[in-house]
PDB file of C-alpha atoms in Angstrom:
ATOM      1  CA  MET A  16      20.461   0.729   9.933  1.00  0.00           C
ATOM      2  CA  LEU A  17      17.500  -1.038   8.718  1.00  0.00           C
ATOM      3  CA  THR A  18      17.103  -4.834   9.605  1.00  0.00           C
ATOM      4  CA  ARG A  19      16.759  -6.968   6.602  1.00  0.00           C
ATOM      5  CA  TYR A  20      13.301  -7.276   7.204  1.00  0.00           C
ATOM      6  CA  GLU A  21      12.568  -3.550   7.425  1.00  0.00           C
ATOM      7  CA  ARG A  22      14.735  -3.042   4.046  1.00  0.00           C
ATOM      8  CA  VAL A  23      12.574  -5.770   2.093  1.00  0.00           C
ATOM      9  CA  GLU A  24       9.061  -4.130   3.701  1.00  0.00           C
ATOM     10  CA  LEU A  25      10.518  -0.977   2.330  1.00  0.00           C
ATOM     11  CA  LEU A  26      11.384  -2.396  -1.012  1.00  0.00           C
ATOM     12  CA  ARG A  27       8.079  -3.988  -1.501  1.00  0.00           C
ATOM     13  CA  LYS A  28       6.045  -0.526  -0.701  1.00  0.00           C
ATOM     14  CA  ARG A  29       8.561   1.150  -3.518  1.00  0.00           C
ATOM     15  CA  GLY A  30       7.708  -1.496  -5.820  1.00  0.00           C
ATOM     16  CA  GLU A  31      11.071  -2.475  -6.267  1.00  0.00           C
ATOM     17  CA  LEU A  32      10.758  -6.096  -4.790  1.00  0.00           C
ATOM     18  CA  LYS A  33       7.979  -8.138  -5.993  1.00  0.00           C
ATOM     19  CA  GLU A  34       6.827 -11.142  -4.465  1.00  0.00           C
ATOM     20  CA  GLY A  35       8.702 -14.128  -4.887  1.00  0.00           C
ATOM     21  CA  ASP A  36      12.071 -12.385  -5.671  1.00  0.00           C
ATOM     22  CA  ARG A  37      15.165 -13.620  -4.072  1.00  0.00           C
ATOM     23  CA  ILE A  38      15.956 -11.616  -1.310  1.00  0.00           C
ATOM     24  CA  THR A  39      19.833 -11.753  -1.906  1.00  0.00           C
ATOM     25  CA  GLY A  40      21.738  -8.779  -3.055  1.00  0.00           C
ATOM     26  CA  LEU A  41      19.418  -6.064  -1.959  1.00  0.00           C
ATOM     27  CA  LYS A  42      20.591  -2.677  -2.575  1.00  0.00           C
ATOM     28  CA  LYS A  43      21.655  -0.455   0.149  1.00  0.00           C
ATOM     29  CA  THR A  44      18.472   1.094   1.410  1.00  0.00           C
ATOM     30  CA  LYS A  45      18.040   4.691   3.289  1.00  0.00           C
ATOM     31  CA  PRO A  46      15.554   4.837   5.785  1.00  0.00           C
ATOM     32  CA  GLU A  47      12.881   7.038   4.740  1.00  0.00           C
ATOM     33  CA  GLU A  48      13.482  10.468   6.333  1.00  0.00           C
TER      34      GLU A  48
END
């Protein structure tokens, strides 16, 4: 299970989260294998 912070970082890397987006309702994010 990823921490909330790790999920945010991962989504940013994938370009799914833009700076300034509300960090609510994050998709379930699988850690990169």
